[in-house]
Short mmCIF file of C-alpha atoms in Angstrom, two decimals:
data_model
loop_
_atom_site.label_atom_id
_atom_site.label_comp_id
_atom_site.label_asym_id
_atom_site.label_seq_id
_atom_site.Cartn_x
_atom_site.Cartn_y
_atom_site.Cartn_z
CA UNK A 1 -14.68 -2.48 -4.02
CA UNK A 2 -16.07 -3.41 -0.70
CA UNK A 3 -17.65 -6.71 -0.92
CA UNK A 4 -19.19 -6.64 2.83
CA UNK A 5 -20.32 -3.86 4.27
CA UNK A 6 -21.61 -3.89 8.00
CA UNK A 7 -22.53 -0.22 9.05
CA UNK A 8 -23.02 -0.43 12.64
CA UNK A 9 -19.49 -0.65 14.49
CA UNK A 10 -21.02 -1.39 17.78
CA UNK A 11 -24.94 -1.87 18.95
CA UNK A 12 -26.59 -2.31 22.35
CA UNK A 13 -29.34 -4.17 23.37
CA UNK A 14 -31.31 -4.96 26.45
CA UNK A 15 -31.22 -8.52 27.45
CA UNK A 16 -34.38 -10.51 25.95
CA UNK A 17 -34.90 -8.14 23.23
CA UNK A 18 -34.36 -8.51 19.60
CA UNK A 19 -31.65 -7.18 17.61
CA UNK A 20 -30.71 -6.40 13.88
CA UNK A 21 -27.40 -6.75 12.36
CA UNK A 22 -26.91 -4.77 9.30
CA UNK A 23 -25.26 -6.87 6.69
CA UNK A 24 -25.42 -5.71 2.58
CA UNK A 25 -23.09 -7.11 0.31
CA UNK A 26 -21.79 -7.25 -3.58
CA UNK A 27 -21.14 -9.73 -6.06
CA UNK A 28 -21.97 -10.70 -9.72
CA UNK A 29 -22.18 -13.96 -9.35
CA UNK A 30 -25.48 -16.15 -9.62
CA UNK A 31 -24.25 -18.64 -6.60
CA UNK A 32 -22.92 -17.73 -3.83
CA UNK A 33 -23.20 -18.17 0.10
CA UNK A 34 -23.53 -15.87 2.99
CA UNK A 35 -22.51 -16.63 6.50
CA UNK A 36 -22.67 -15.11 10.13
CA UNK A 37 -19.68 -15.70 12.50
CA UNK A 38 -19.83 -14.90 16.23
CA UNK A 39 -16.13 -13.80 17.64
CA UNK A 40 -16.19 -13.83 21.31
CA UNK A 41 -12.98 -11.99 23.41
CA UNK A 42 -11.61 -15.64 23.39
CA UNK A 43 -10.56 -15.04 19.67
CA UNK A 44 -12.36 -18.27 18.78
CA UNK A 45 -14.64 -17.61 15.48
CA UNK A 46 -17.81 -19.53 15.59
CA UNK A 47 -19.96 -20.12 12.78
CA UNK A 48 -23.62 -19.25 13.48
CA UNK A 49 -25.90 -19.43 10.54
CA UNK A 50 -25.74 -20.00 6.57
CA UNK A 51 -28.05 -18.69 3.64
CA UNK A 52 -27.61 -19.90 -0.06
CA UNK A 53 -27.95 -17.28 -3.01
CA UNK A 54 -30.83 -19.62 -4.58
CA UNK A 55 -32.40 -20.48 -0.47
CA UNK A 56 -36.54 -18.84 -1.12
CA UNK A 57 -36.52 -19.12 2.73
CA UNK A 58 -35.08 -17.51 5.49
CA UNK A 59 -32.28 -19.70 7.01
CA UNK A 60 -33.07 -20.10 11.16
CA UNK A 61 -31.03 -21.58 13.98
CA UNK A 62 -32.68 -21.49 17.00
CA UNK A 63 -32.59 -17.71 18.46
CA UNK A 64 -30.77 -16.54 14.94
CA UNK A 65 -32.66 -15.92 11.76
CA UNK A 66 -31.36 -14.01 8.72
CA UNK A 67 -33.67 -11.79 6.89
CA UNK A 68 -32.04 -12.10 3.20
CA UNK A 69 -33.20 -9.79 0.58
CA UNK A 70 -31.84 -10.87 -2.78
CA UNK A 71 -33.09 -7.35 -4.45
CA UNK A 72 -31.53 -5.44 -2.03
CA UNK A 73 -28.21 -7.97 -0.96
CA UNK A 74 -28.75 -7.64 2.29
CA UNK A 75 -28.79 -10.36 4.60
CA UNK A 76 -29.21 -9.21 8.51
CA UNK A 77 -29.00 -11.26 11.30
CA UNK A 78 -31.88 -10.98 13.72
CA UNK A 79 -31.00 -12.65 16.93
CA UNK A 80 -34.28 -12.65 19.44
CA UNK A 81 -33.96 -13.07 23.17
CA UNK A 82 -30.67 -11.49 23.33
CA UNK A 83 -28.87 -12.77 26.31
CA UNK A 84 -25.62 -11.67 28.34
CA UNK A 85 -23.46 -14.57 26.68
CA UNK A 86 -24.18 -12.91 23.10
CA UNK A 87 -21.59 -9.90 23.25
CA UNK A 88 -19.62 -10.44 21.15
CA UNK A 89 -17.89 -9.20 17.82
CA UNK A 90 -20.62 -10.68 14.77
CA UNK A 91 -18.31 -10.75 11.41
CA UNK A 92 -21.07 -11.09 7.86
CA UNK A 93 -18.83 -12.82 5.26
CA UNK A 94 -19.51 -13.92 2.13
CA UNK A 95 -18.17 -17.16 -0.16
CA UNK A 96 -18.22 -16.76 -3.96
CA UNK A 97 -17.06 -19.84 -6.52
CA UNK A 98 -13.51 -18.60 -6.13
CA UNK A 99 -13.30 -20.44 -2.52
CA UNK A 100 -12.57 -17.63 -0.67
CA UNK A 101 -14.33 -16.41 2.32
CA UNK A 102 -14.53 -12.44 2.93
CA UNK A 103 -15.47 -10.39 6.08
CA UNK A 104 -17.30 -7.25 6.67
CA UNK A 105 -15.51 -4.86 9.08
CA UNK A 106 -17.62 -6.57 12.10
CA UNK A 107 -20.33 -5.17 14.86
CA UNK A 108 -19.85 -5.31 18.15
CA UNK A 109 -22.63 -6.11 19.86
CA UNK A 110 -23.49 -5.60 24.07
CA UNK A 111 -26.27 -7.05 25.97
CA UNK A 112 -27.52 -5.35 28.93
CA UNK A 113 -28.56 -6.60 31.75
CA UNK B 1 -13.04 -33.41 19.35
CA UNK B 2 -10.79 -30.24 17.92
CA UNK B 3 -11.36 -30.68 14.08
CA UNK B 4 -9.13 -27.83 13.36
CA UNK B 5 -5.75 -27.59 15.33
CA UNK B 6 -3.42 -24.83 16.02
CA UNK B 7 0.10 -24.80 17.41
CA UNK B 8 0.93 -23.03 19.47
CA UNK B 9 -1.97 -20.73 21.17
CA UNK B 10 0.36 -17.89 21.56
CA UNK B 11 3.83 -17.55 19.99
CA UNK B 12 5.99 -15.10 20.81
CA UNK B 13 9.22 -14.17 18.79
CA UNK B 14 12.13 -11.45 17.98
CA UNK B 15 11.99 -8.60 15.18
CA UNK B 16 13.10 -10.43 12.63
CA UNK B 17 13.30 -13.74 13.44
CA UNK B 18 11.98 -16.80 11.23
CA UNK B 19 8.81 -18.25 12.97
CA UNK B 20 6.84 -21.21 12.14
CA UNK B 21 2.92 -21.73 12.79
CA UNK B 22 1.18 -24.79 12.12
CA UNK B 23 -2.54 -26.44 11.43
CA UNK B 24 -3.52 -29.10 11.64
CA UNK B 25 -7.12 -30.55 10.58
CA UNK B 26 -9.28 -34.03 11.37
CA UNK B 27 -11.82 -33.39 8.54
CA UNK B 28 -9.83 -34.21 5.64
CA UNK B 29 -11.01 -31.00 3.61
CA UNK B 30 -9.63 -30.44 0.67
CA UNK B 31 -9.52 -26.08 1.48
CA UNK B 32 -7.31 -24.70 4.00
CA UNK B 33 -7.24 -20.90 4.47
CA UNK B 34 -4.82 -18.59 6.89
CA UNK B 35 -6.32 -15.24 7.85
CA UNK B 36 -4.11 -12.18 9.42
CA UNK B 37 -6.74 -10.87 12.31
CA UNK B 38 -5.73 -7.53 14.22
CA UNK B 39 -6.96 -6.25 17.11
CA UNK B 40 -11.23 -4.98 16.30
CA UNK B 41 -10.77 -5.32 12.71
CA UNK B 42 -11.87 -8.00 10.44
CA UNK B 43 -9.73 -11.32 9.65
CA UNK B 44 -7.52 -10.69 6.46
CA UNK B 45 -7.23 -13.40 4.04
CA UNK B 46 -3.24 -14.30 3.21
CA UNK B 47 -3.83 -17.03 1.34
CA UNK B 48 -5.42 -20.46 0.56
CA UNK B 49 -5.15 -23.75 -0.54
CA UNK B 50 -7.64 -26.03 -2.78
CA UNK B 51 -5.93 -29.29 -2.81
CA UNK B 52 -2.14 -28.52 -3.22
CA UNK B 53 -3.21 -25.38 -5.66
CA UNK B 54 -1.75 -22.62 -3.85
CA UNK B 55 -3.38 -18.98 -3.48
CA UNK B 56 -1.73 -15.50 -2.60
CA UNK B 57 -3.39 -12.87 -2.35
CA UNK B 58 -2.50 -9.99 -4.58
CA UNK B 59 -1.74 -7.89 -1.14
CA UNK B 60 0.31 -10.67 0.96
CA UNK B 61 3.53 -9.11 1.77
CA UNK B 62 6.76 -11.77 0.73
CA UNK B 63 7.56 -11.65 3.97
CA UNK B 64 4.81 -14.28 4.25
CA UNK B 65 4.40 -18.08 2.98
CA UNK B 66 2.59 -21.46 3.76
CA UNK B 67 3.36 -25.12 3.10
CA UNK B 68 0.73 -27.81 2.95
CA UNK B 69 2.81 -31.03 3.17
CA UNK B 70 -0.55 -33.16 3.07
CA UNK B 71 -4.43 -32.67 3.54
CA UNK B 72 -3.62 -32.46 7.28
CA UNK B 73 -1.21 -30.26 7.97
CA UNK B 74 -0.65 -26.58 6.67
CA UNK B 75 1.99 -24.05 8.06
CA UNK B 76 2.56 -20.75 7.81
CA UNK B 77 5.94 -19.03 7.70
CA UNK B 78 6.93 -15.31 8.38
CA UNK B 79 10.59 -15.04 7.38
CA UNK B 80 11.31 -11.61 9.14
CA UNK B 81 8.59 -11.01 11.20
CA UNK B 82 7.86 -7.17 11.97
CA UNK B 83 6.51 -5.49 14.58
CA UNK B 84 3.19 -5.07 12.45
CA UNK B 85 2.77 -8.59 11.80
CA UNK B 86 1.93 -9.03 15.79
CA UNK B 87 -1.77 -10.24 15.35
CA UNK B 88 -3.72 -13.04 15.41
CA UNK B 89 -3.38 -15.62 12.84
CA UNK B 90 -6.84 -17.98 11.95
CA UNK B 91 -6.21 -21.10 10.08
CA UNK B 92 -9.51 -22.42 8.57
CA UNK B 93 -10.35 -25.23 6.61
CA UNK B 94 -13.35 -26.14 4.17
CA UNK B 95 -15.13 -28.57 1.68
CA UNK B 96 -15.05 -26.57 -1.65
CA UNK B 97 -18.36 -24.54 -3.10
CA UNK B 98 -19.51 -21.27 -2.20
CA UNK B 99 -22.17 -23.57 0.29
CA UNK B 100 -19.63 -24.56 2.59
CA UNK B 101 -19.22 -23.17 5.95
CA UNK B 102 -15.44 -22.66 7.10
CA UNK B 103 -14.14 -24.20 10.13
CA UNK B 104 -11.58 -22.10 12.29
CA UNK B 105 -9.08 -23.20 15.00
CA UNK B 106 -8.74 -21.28 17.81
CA UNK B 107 -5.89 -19.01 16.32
CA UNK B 108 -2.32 -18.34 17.61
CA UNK B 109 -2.11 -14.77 19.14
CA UNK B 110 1.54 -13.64 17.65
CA UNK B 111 3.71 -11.13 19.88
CA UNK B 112 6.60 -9.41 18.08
CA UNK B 113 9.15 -7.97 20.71
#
């Protein structure tokens, strides 16, 4: 079963607006940790923002916030102010107690100038 | 500054001929990962190590397998390597917990002529 699921392949946005990544995911365990990665055409994968199963707040970091719903597992990533230098592939993963750390299929995201 | 190391950025080798890549990391953590990466998809976990406990993944072809000598160093190996193993590979390393953010290299883009 599909533990990350992104649904948008691609998205665009016009430079200085906000976006929405769409980011639900599966598991049965009480602890676990979702991430957002940021995969530029460079290849290199670079981490952008962390949320714990048991965090009652909304992890930020700077112009990224994740909007994590516990009911729903979803955790989107909102990034505001959207600027050229953001397009980019953005990967959701998730880390359960087995160690392992999976993707969702990725959205590819395009600023506009 | 490069916490995690790989050798070498691109690697190119024969159908079928024995090929060696390597990792290196400065953080002394105790989890080192290898992910399979092709072109727009997601990064594919091969395998992982906690300590010197070794991980396949129920889907890892034989074709592939990984040393870790030390905390430092982990390699992989791709005894015949096929024209579908051309990708990129990610070596990542981690403290253990679901909590704990993975840190990539920059990958080694693999060509198989």
């Amino acid at each position: 079963a599909q533990k990350i699921t992104q649904t948008q392949p691609g998205m665009f946005v016009q430079e200085k607006e906000a976006v929405t990544l769409d980011c639900t995911y599966d598991t049965s365990d009480q602890s676990y940790g979702l991430f957002w990665y940021k995969q530029p055409s460079s290849g290199e994968m670079i981490f952008l923002i962390y949320q714990g199963s048991y965090d009652e707040q909304n992890a930020t970091e700077g112009r990224y916030s994740l909007n994590f719903q516990k009911a729903r597992k979803s955790a989107n990533l909102v990034i505001s102010a959207s600027q050229l230098g953001d397009s980019a592939m953005y990967f959701c993963a998730m880390r359960e107690w087995a160690d392992k750390l999976v993707f969702g299929a990725g959205t590819i995201l395009r600023v506009k100038s | 500054d490069a916490m995690v190391i790989q050798n070498p950025r691109y690697q190119v080798t024969q159908f079928g001929k024995p090929v060696t890549l390597s990792c290196s990391q400065t953080l002394n953590h105790n989890v080192m990962y290898w992910y399979q990466q092709k072109s727009s998809q997601a990064p594919k976990l091969l395998f992982h190590y906690y300590d010197k406990d070794f991980n396949n993944e129920a889907d890892t072809p034989d074709n592939f397998q990984s040393r870790r000598p030390n905390t430092s160093f982990c390699f992989l190996d791709i005894r015949s390597p096929g024209l579908g193993d051309a990708a990129m590979y990610l070596c990542a390393t981690s403290r253990a917990g679901p909590n704990e953010k993975l840190f990539f290299g920059s990958g080694t883009q693999l060509s198989v002529l």
